[in-house]
GROMACS .gro file of C-alpha atoms in nm:
model
  410
    1MET     CA    1   0.000   0.000   0.000
    2THR     CA    2   0.136   0.344  -0.089
    3ASP     CA    3   0.157   0.622   0.168
    4LEU     CA    4  -0.104   0.816  -0.031
    5THR     CA    5  -0.344   0.522  -0.025
    6ARG     CA    6  -0.290   0.468   0.347
    7ARG     CA    7  -0.345   0.837   0.426
    8ALA     CA    8  -0.660   0.842   0.215
    9ALA     CA    9  -0.797   0.535   0.392
   10LEU     CA   10  -0.727   0.673   0.738
   11THR     CA   11  -0.895   1.001   0.645
   12LEU     CA   12  -1.196   0.812   0.513
   13ALA     CA   13  -1.220   0.611   0.832
   14ALA     CA   14  -1.195   0.922   1.047
   15ALA     CA   15  -1.454   1.104   0.837
   16ALA     CA   16  -1.702   0.820   0.878
   17GLY     CA   17  -1.714   0.851   1.258
   18PRO     CA   18  -1.950   0.650   1.474
   19VAL     CA   19  -2.241   0.713   1.237
   20ALA     CA   20  -2.156   0.672   0.869
   21TRP     CA   21  -2.195   0.890   0.566
   22THR     CA   22  -2.415   0.762   0.287
   23ALA     CA   23  -2.426   0.730  -0.046
   24GLY     CA   24  -2.325   1.158  -0.793
   25ALA     CA   25  -1.683   2.604  -1.993
   26ALA     CA   26  -1.875   2.685  -1.668
   27THR     CA   27  -2.253   2.660  -1.650
   28THR     CA   28  -2.420   2.909  -1.418
   29ALA     CA   29  -2.771   2.935  -1.273
   30SER     CA   30  -2.914   3.057  -0.948
   31ALA     CA   31  -3.052   2.807  -0.701
   32SER     CA   32  -3.426   2.826  -0.644
   33PRO     CA   33  -3.651   2.692  -0.368
   34ALA     CA   34  -3.904   2.425  -0.459
   35ALA     CA   35  -4.276   2.470  -0.415
   36GLY     CA   36  -4.528   2.213  -0.300
   37ALA     CA   37  -4.294   1.960  -0.136
   38ALA     CA   38  -4.459   1.903   0.200
   39GLY     CA   39  -4.307   1.719   0.493
   40GLY     CA   40  -3.993   1.758   0.699
   41ALA     CA   41  -3.759   1.867   0.417
   42SER     CA   42  -3.688   2.205   0.260
   43TRP     CA   43  -3.594   2.152  -0.105
   44THR     CA   44  -3.379   2.373  -0.327
   45ARG     CA   45  -3.315   2.319  -0.696
   46LEU     CA   46  -2.950   2.359  -0.793
   47PRO     CA   47  -2.827   2.426  -1.148
   48ASP     CA   48  -2.873   2.133  -1.386
   49VAL     CA   49  -2.585   1.901  -1.470
   50PRO     CA   50  -2.408   2.035  -1.784
   51ALA     CA   51  -2.427   1.862  -2.121
   52ASN     CA   52  -2.183   1.585  -2.204
   53THR     CA   53  -1.895   1.712  -2.416
   54THR     CA   54  -1.730   1.398  -2.553
   55ASP     CA   55  -1.810   1.385  -2.926
   56TRP     CA   56  -1.727   1.020  -2.981
   57HIS     CA   57  -1.990   0.886  -3.225
   58ASP     CA   58  -2.186   1.024  -3.522
   59ALA     CA   59  -2.514   0.890  -3.381
   60ILE     CA   60  -2.495   1.136  -3.089
   61PRO     CA   61  -2.539   1.506  -3.179
   62VAL     CA   62  -2.283   1.641  -2.931
   63GLY     CA   63  -2.209   2.003  -3.016
   64GLU     CA   64  -2.531   2.067  -3.210
   65PRO     CA   65  -2.730   2.376  -3.104
   66TYR     CA   66  -3.007   2.158  -2.963
   67TRP     CA   67  -2.773   1.925  -2.771
   68THR     CA   68  -2.828   1.932  -2.396
   69GLN     CA   69  -2.779   1.716  -2.092
   70LEU     CA   70  -3.035   1.435  -2.112
   71GLY     CA   71  -2.964   1.326  -1.758
   72LEU     CA   72  -2.769   1.027  -1.633
   73ALA     CA   73  -2.873   0.707  -1.464
   74GLY     CA   74  -2.625   0.551  -1.226
   75PRO     CA   75  -2.385   0.846  -1.217
   76ILE     CA   76  -2.094   0.866  -0.979
   77ALA     CA   77  -2.222   1.139  -0.747
   78GLY     CA   78  -2.075   1.261  -0.423
   79ALA     CA   79  -1.959   1.560  -0.223
   80HIS     CA   80  -1.602   1.660  -0.139
   81GLY     CA   81  -1.575   1.976   0.067
   82ASP     CA   82  -1.743   2.262  -0.117
   83HIS     CA   83  -1.771   2.060  -0.436
   84LEU     CA   84  -2.029   1.821  -0.581
   85ILE     CA   85  -1.880   1.567  -0.821
   86VAL     CA   86  -2.098   1.408  -1.092
   87ALA     CA   87  -1.929   1.177  -1.341
   88GLY     CA   88  -1.996   0.884  -1.571
   89GLY     CA   89  -2.349   0.746  -1.581
   90ALA     CA   90  -2.559   0.615  -1.867
   91ASN     CA   91  -2.842   0.728  -2.095
   92PHE     CA   92  -3.003   0.672  -2.435
   93PRO     CA   93  -2.900   0.965  -2.658
   94GLU     CA   94  -3.035   0.827  -2.988
   95PRO     CA   95  -3.387   0.862  -3.139
   96ALA     CA   96  -3.644   0.604  -3.031
   97LEU     CA   97  -3.636   0.254  -3.177
   98THR     CA   98  -3.888   0.191  -3.458
   99ALA     CA   99  -3.945  -0.075  -3.724
  100THR     CA  100  -3.756   0.131  -3.981
  101ARG     CA  101  -3.491   0.288  -3.760
  102ALA     CA  102  -3.255   0.073  -3.558
  103ASN     CA  103  -3.047   0.210  -3.275
  104THR     CA  104  -2.673   0.211  -3.328
  105LEU     CA  105  -2.550   0.231  -2.971
  106GLY     CA  106  -2.820   0.127  -2.722
  107LYS     CA  107  -2.747   0.236  -2.366
  108VAL     CA  108  -2.446   0.468  -2.368
  109TYR     CA  109  -2.198   0.489  -2.079
  110TRP     CA  110  -2.005   0.816  -2.045
  111THR     CA  111  -1.666   0.927  -1.912
  112ASP     CA  112  -1.741   1.298  -1.871
  113ALA     CA  113  -1.696   1.446  -1.522
  114PHE     CA  114  -1.836   1.770  -1.381
  115VAL     CA  115  -1.785   1.961  -1.057
  116TYR     CA  116  -2.027   2.206  -0.895
  117ASP     CA  117  -1.887   2.469  -0.658
  118ARG     CA  118  -2.144   2.571  -0.398
  119ARG     CA  119  -1.962   2.899  -0.331
  120THR     CA  120  -1.986   3.022  -0.691
  121ARG     CA  121  -2.296   2.817  -0.782
  122GLN     CA  122  -2.125   2.715  -1.103
  123TRP     CA  123  -2.057   2.388  -1.278
  124ARG     CA  124  -1.731   2.329  -1.457
  125ASP     CA  125  -1.591   2.056  -1.679
  126ALA     CA  126  -1.370   1.824  -1.472
  127GLY     CA  127  -1.222   1.620  -1.755
  128GLN     CA  128  -1.267   1.251  -1.819
  129LEU     CA  129  -1.277   0.933  -1.616
  130PRO     CA  130  -1.036   0.666  -1.743
  131ASP     CA  131  -1.333   0.432  -1.795
  132ALA     CA  132  -1.702   0.481  -1.873
  133VAL     CA  133  -1.874   0.386  -1.547
  134GLY     CA  134  -2.234   0.367  -1.434
  135TYR     CA  135  -2.426   0.209  -1.146
  136ALA     CA  136  -2.142   0.209  -0.895
  137ALA     CA  137  -2.208   0.244  -0.523
  138THR     CA  138  -2.080   0.584  -0.411
  139LEU     CA  139  -2.028   0.731  -0.065
  140SER     CA  140  -1.938   1.089   0.028
  141THR     CA  141  -1.655   1.121   0.280
  142GLY     CA  142  -1.428   1.393   0.412
  143ASP     CA  143  -1.149   1.280   0.183
  144GLY     CA  144  -1.345   1.243  -0.139
  145VAL     CA  145  -1.605   1.029  -0.310
  146LEU     CA  146  -1.567   0.656  -0.252
  147VAL     CA  147  -1.660   0.464  -0.570
  148ILE     CA  148  -1.734   0.092  -0.548
  149GLY     CA  149  -1.775  -0.132  -0.853
  150GLY     CA  150  -2.008  -0.033  -1.135
  151GLU     CA  151  -2.030  -0.132  -1.499
  152GLY     CA  152  -1.950   0.009  -1.840
  153PHE     CA  153  -1.653   0.014  -2.075
  154ARG     CA  154  -1.278   0.032  -2.026
  155GLY     CA  155  -1.088   0.315  -2.187
  156GLY     CA  156  -1.373   0.537  -2.306
  157PRO     CA  157  -1.745   0.572  -2.373
  158GLY     CA  158  -1.940   0.296  -2.543
  159GLY     CA  159  -2.284   0.156  -2.619
  160THR     CA  160  -2.436  -0.178  -2.531
  161LEU     CA  161  -2.528  -0.253  -2.894
  162GLN     CA  162  -2.160  -0.229  -2.981
  163ARG     CA  163  -2.056  -0.475  -2.711
  164PRO     CA  164  -2.186  -0.584  -2.371
  165ALA     CA  165  -2.111  -0.364  -2.073
  166GLU     CA  166  -1.850  -0.505  -1.835
  167LYS     CA  167  -1.893  -0.521  -1.459
  168PHE     CA  168  -1.610  -0.376  -1.251
  169ALA     CA  169  -1.450  -0.469  -0.918
  170ASP     CA  170  -1.263  -0.138  -0.894
  171VAL     CA  171  -1.272   0.059  -0.568
  172TYR     CA  172  -1.123   0.409  -0.551
  173VAL     CA  173  -1.158   0.759  -0.412
  174LEU     CA  174  -1.222   1.061  -0.635
  175ARG     CA  175  -1.134   1.403  -0.499
  176TRP     CA  176  -1.137   1.747  -0.656
  177ASP     CA  177  -0.809   1.938  -0.646
  178ALA     CA  178  -0.943   2.293  -0.672
  179ARG     CA  179  -0.596   2.449  -0.696
  180ARG     CA  180  -0.495   2.237  -0.993
  181GLY     CA  181  -0.847   2.214  -1.134
  182ARG     CA  182  -0.852   1.839  -1.176
  183LEU     CA  183  -0.991   1.517  -1.035
  184GLU     CA  184  -0.752   1.290  -0.849
  185ARG     CA  185  -0.804   0.918  -0.806
  186THR     CA  186  -0.661   0.690  -0.537
  187GLY     CA  187  -0.709   0.315  -0.566
  188LEU     CA  188  -0.826   0.090  -0.282
  189PRO     CA  189  -0.844  -0.292  -0.267
  190PRO     CA  190  -1.080  -0.428  -0.536
  191LEU     CA  191  -1.403  -0.609  -0.454
  192PRO     CA  192  -1.399  -0.990  -0.426
  193ARG     CA  193  -1.599  -0.996  -0.749
  194PRO     CA  194  -1.725  -0.740  -1.002
  195MET     CA  195  -2.050  -0.574  -0.890
  196SER     CA  196  -2.293  -0.319  -1.028
  197TYR     CA  197  -2.610  -0.183  -0.867
  198ALA     CA  198  -2.456  -0.254  -0.526
  199VAL     CA  199  -2.546  -0.050  -0.217
  200ALA     CA  200  -2.306   0.059   0.054
  201GLY     CA  201  -2.259   0.244   0.382
  202ILE     CA  202  -1.984   0.314   0.634
  203VAL     CA  203  -2.015   0.231   1.004
  204ASP     CA  204  -1.725   0.302   1.242
  205GLY     CA  205  -1.473   0.322   0.958
  206VAL     CA  206  -1.582  -0.002   0.790
  207VAL     CA  207  -1.742  -0.004   0.444
  208TYR     CA  208  -2.030  -0.249   0.400
  209VAL     CA  209  -2.147  -0.349   0.052
  210ALA     CA  210  -2.447  -0.563  -0.047
  211GLU     CA  211  -2.536  -0.691  -0.393
  212GLY     CA  212  -2.703  -1.005  -0.525
  213GLY     CA  213  -2.648  -1.260  -0.251
  214ASP     CA  214  -2.318  -1.117  -0.126
  215PHE     CA  215  -2.238  -0.899   0.175
  216VAL     CA  216  -1.878  -0.784   0.214
  217ALA     CA  217  -1.683  -0.537   0.426
  218LEU     CA  218  -1.358  -0.338   0.409
  219ASP     CA  219  -1.196  -0.187   0.717
  220LEU     CA  220  -1.055   0.144   0.596
  221ALA     CA  221  -0.793   0.143   0.872
  222ARG     CA  222  -0.671  -0.207   0.770
  223LEU     CA  223  -0.665  -0.202   0.393
  224ASP     CA  224  -0.399  -0.472   0.371
  225ASP     CA  225  -0.658  -0.719   0.503
  226GLY     CA  226  -0.874  -0.659   0.197
  227TRP     CA  227  -1.244  -0.738   0.179
  228THR     CA  228  -1.413  -0.977   0.422
  229THR     CA  229  -1.717  -1.185   0.328
  230LEU     CA  230  -1.991  -1.164   0.590
  231PRO     CA  231  -2.312  -1.363   0.643
  232ARG     CA  232  -2.593  -1.262   0.408
  233TRP     CA  233  -2.918  -1.112   0.530
  234PRO     CA  234  -3.175  -1.385   0.616
  235ALA     CA  235  -3.373  -1.359   0.292
  236ASP     CA  236  -3.354  -1.388  -0.087
  237PRO     CA  237  -3.067  -1.249  -0.294
  238ARG     CA  238  -3.159  -0.925  -0.468
  239SER     CA  239  -3.025  -0.646  -0.683
  240VAL     CA  240  -3.102  -0.276  -0.725
  241ALA     CA  241  -3.178  -0.255  -0.354
  242VAL     CA  242  -3.154   0.051  -0.129
  243GLY     CA  243  -2.884   0.076   0.135
  244ALA     CA  244  -2.754   0.322   0.392
  245ALA     CA  245  -2.586   0.344   0.731
  246GLN     CA  246  -2.755   0.499   1.033
  247ASP     CA  247  -2.759   0.465   1.412
  248GLY     CA  248  -2.455   0.234   1.409
  249ARG     CA  249  -2.610  -0.015   1.166
  250PHE     CA  250  -2.620  -0.088   0.793
  251PHE     CA  251  -2.970  -0.102   0.643
  252LEU     CA  252  -3.071  -0.306   0.337
  253LEU     CA  253  -3.413  -0.224   0.195
  254SER     CA  254  -3.628  -0.360  -0.089
  255GLY     CA  255  -3.470  -0.463  -0.422
  256ARG     CA  256  -3.581  -0.702  -0.693
  257ALA     CA  257  -3.490  -1.044  -0.831
  258GLN     CA  258  -3.557  -1.239  -1.150
  259HIS     CA  259  -3.647  -1.607  -1.127
  260ALA     CA  260  -3.585  -1.909  -1.349
  261ASP     CA  261  -3.920  -1.862  -1.526
  262LYS     CA  262  -3.813  -1.502  -1.612
  263SER     CA  263  -4.069  -1.350  -1.375
  264TRP     CA  264  -3.966  -1.087  -1.123
  265THR     CA  265  -4.024  -1.023  -0.755
  266PHE     CA  266  -4.020  -0.674  -0.606
  267TYR     CA  267  -3.937  -0.689  -0.233
  268ARG     CA  268  -4.077  -0.483   0.054
  269ASP     CA  269  -3.877  -0.650   0.331
  270ALA     CA  270  -3.599  -0.466   0.514
  271TYR     CA  271  -3.301  -0.564   0.730
  272ALA     CA  272  -3.046  -0.405   0.960
  273TYR     CA  273  -2.694  -0.537   1.020
  274SER     CA  274  -2.530  -0.460   1.355
  275PRO     CA  275  -2.148  -0.469   1.332
  276ARG     CA  276  -2.129  -0.473   1.711
  277ARG     CA  277  -2.345  -0.786   1.736
  278ARG     CA  278  -2.241  -0.923   1.396
  279THR     CA  279  -2.601  -1.017   1.325
  280TRP     CA  280  -2.884  -0.925   1.090
  281GLU     CA  281  -3.227  -0.829   1.216
  282ARG     CA  282  -3.545  -0.806   1.011
  283ILE     CA  283  -3.709  -0.470   1.065
  284ALA     CA  284  -4.057  -0.345   0.974
  285ASP     CA  285  -4.149  -0.405   0.611
  286LEU     CA  286  -4.170  -0.105   0.382
  287PRO     CA  287  -4.525  -0.001   0.291
  288TRP     CA  288  -4.430  -0.056  -0.074
  289CYS     CA  289  -4.129  -0.151  -0.283
  290VAL     CA  290  -3.860   0.113  -0.337
  291THR     CA  291  -3.627  -0.077  -0.570
  292ALA     CA  292  -3.361   0.149  -0.726
  293GLY     CA  293  -3.444   0.430  -0.482
  294LEU     CA  294  -3.205   0.600  -0.240
  295ALA     CA  295  -3.178   0.648   0.136
  296HIS     CA  296  -3.034   0.927   0.351
  297PRO     CA  297  -2.975   0.941   0.729
  298VAL     CA  298  -3.152   1.221   0.915
  299GLY     CA  299  -3.058   1.312   1.270
  300ARG     CA  300  -2.955   1.026   1.495
  301THR     CA  301  -3.241   0.785   1.429
  302GLY     CA  302  -3.406   0.880   1.101
  303LEU     CA  303  -3.368   0.725   0.756
  304VAL     CA  304  -3.544   0.892   0.462
  305VAL     CA  305  -3.610   0.693   0.144
  306VAL     CA  306  -3.662   0.878  -0.184
  307GLY     CA  307  -3.798   0.752  -0.516
  308GLY     CA  308  -3.764   0.399  -0.646
  309ASP     CA  309  -4.017   0.176  -0.822
  310LYS     CA  310  -4.305  -0.025  -0.677
  311ASP     CA  311  -4.506  -0.119  -0.988
  312ILE     CA  312  -4.427  -0.489  -1.033
  313GLU     CA  313  -4.721  -0.542  -1.272
  314ARG     CA  314  -4.596  -0.273  -1.508
  315TRP     CA  315  -4.240  -0.403  -1.484
  316ASN     CA  316  -4.340  -0.762  -1.568
  317LEU     CA  317  -4.556  -0.642  -1.858
  318ILE     CA  318  -4.266  -0.447  -2.007
  319GLU     CA  319  -4.026  -0.739  -1.964
  320HIS     CA  320  -4.277  -0.978  -2.122
  321HIS     CA  321  -4.327  -0.774  -2.438
  322VAL     CA  322  -3.958  -0.687  -2.470
  323ALA     CA  323  -3.878  -1.060  -2.465
  324LEU     CA  324  -4.144  -1.131  -2.730
  325ARG     CA  325  -4.018  -0.842  -2.944
  326ASN     CA  326  -3.662  -0.968  -2.923
  327ALA     CA  327  -3.774  -1.317  -3.028
  328ALA     CA  328  -3.956  -1.191  -3.339
  329PRO     CA  329  -3.790  -1.120  -3.675
  330PRO     CA  330  -3.684  -0.753  -3.672
  331GLY     CA  331  -3.937  -0.533  -3.852
  332SER     CA  332  -4.198  -0.809  -3.882
  333ALA     CA  333  -4.564  -0.755  -3.794
  334GLU     CA  334  -4.512  -0.945  -3.469
  335TRP     CA  335  -4.207  -0.736  -3.386
  336GLN     CA  336  -4.401  -0.417  -3.458
  337ARG     CA  337  -4.695  -0.524  -3.241
  338HIS     CA  338  -4.482  -0.590  -2.935
  339ASN     CA  339  -4.272  -0.280  -2.996
  340ASP     CA  340  -4.592  -0.073  -3.006
  341VAL     CA  341  -4.696  -0.216  -2.668
  342VAL     CA  342  -4.357  -0.138  -2.513
  343THR     CA  343  -4.357   0.211  -2.664
  344TRP     CA  344  -4.710   0.278  -2.537
  345ILE     CA  345  -4.619   0.172  -2.182
  346TYR     CA  346  -4.305   0.387  -2.191
  347ASP     CA  347  -4.491   0.688  -2.333
  348HIS     CA  348  -4.758   0.664  -2.063
  349HIS     CA  349  -4.531   0.572  -1.774
  350THR     CA  350  -4.657   0.758  -1.466
  351GLY     CA  351  -4.319   0.780  -1.296
  352PHE     CA  352  -4.164   0.640  -0.981
  353ASN     CA  353  -4.257   0.672  -0.613
  354GLY     CA  354  -4.320   1.036  -0.526
  355GLU     CA  355  -4.371   0.988  -0.153
  356LEU     CA  356  -4.083   1.027   0.090
  357LEU     CA  357  -4.069   0.748   0.348
  358ARG     CA  358  -3.908   0.802   0.687
  359TYR     CA  359  -3.795   0.515   0.910
  360ASP     CA  360  -3.747   0.560   1.283
  361THR     CA  361  -3.465   0.326   1.389
  362ARG     CA  362  -3.572   0.329   1.754
  363ARG     CA  363  -3.946   0.280   1.703
  364ASP     CA  364  -3.911   0.045   1.403
  365ARG     CA  365  -4.179   0.235   1.215
  366TRP     CA  366  -4.227   0.376   0.864
  367THR     CA  367  -4.420   0.697   0.794
  368VAL     CA  368  -4.483   0.913   0.487
  369ASP     CA  369  -4.289   1.239   0.519
  370GLY     CA  370  -4.383   1.457   0.224
  371TRP     CA  371  -4.325   1.437  -0.150
  372PHE     CA  372  -4.031   1.473  -0.382
  373PRO     CA  373  -4.050   1.820  -0.545
  374GLY     CA  374  -3.993   1.704  -0.904
  375PRO     CA  375  -4.017   1.386  -1.111
  376PRO     CA  376  -3.921   1.115  -0.859
  377PRO     CA  377  -3.580   0.958  -0.921
  378ALA     CA  378  -3.435   0.609  -0.943
  379THR     CA  379  -3.083   0.473  -1.001
  380THR     CA  380  -2.891   0.767  -0.860
  381PRO     CA  381  -2.695   0.780  -0.534
  382ALA     CA  382  -2.792   0.968  -0.221
  383VAL     CA  383  -2.528   1.238  -0.173
  384ASN     CA  384  -2.470   1.341   0.188
  385TRP     CA  385  -2.338   1.698   0.167
  386ASP     CA  386  -2.268   1.811   0.522
  387GLY     CA  387  -2.593   1.653   0.638
  388ASP     CA  388  -2.808   1.773   0.348
  389LEU     CA  389  -2.934   1.528   0.087
  390VAL     CA  390  -2.842   1.600  -0.275
  391VAL     CA  391  -3.014   1.408  -0.555
  392ALA     CA  392  -2.818   1.456  -0.877
  393SER     CA  393  -2.975   1.352  -1.207
  394GLY     CA  394  -3.107   0.993  -1.227
  395GLU     CA  395  -3.382   0.805  -1.409
  396VAL     CA  396  -3.743   0.930  -1.401
  397GLY     CA  397  -3.900   0.674  -1.636
  398PRO     CA  398  -3.791   0.385  -1.859
  399GLY     CA  399  -3.504   0.520  -2.068
  400ILE     CA  400  -3.578   0.877  -1.952
  401ARG     CA  401  -3.329   1.072  -1.740
  402THR     CA  402  -3.332   1.412  -1.577
  403PRO     CA  403  -3.048   1.667  -1.556
  404ARG     CA  404  -3.202   1.828  -1.246
  405VAL     CA  405  -3.021   1.849  -0.914
  406TRP     CA  406  -3.210   1.885  -0.586
  407GLN     CA  407  -3.083   1.961  -0.236
  408ALA     CA  408  -3.287   1.892   0.078
  409GLU     CA  409  -3.234   2.023   0.428
  410PHE     CA  410  -3.406   1.816   0.697
   0.00000   0.00000   0.00000
């Protein structure tokens, strides 16, 4: 381990404390308060994430007058001091798929990085990540943004119709060097296996990560020991869950899983892992599924859950017709029929969960605590910025992203 890596790890561990952090040319806009978001949060809209600048394929109109930021699902998002870092992520920048127009790229993973300075209220270009990364677990710490796993393409942006996205086991810290105007990256021990859509939290200087059927931990003060495999929560494996640390425990909420018959289950169950006791405990079930949502600690005993999806019937219907479309000859009448169904469902998608849920860790109780002020998000990290929650970009419907950035004070 290098001295830089060791210093970074010790700073991360110290920043975590007894209750962990959780966990994405200048553009200028003034922040504005949100209207109509009831509950215990005061919401402010920050300037939108800037447009991607990497002009890497003719199918994407980067640089055209109408080009703008479409929004990013699964971005790296986190806070470092006075700066919000948003990098990577994925979207669909091509026109919609039809019988006479095939997509060239599919889902596109980006390398562009941006930094927002809360003192100047400006975004600036922060260069490029070495790899195109989306759907990593990210945690904000005093020493930078901890990035865990993810998926995408090595060496630059790419699309899933060009080649399959690769899952990563990389773990590293991104920090913004304001004096030099650049992102710095420090590597940490890689995961035991590649993971995307994982969730993570830090309790007493130890990082906990859950994904699929695996639960692993890394002591930031003992990096040479690497990752430790821990007992799994007492329930089904799952992906795209919600995770956070609060009140000295790591919480795993909701998620989804696909079965052998290709059907899906959306989960409402929830669990808390106590590092002190080294045991899992089932806590009160969520009132509905929040798969792909995000969670943020509030005070000493509160956990607020934002967004996510609960509509299992709609999800299974989409998956069913996508499978039938993919099995039909491209452009055939059968292909067109199933594509029309998928397009109709997408066009009339009513969005994700708008209610904010609050969990009381001492009373083991869920309550509704207001509404998200804009289109509710999914697949974006919860950014803990000095106790405030920042929701940067994300998905607001199938294939639809948002460039908006919201900040909540609880």
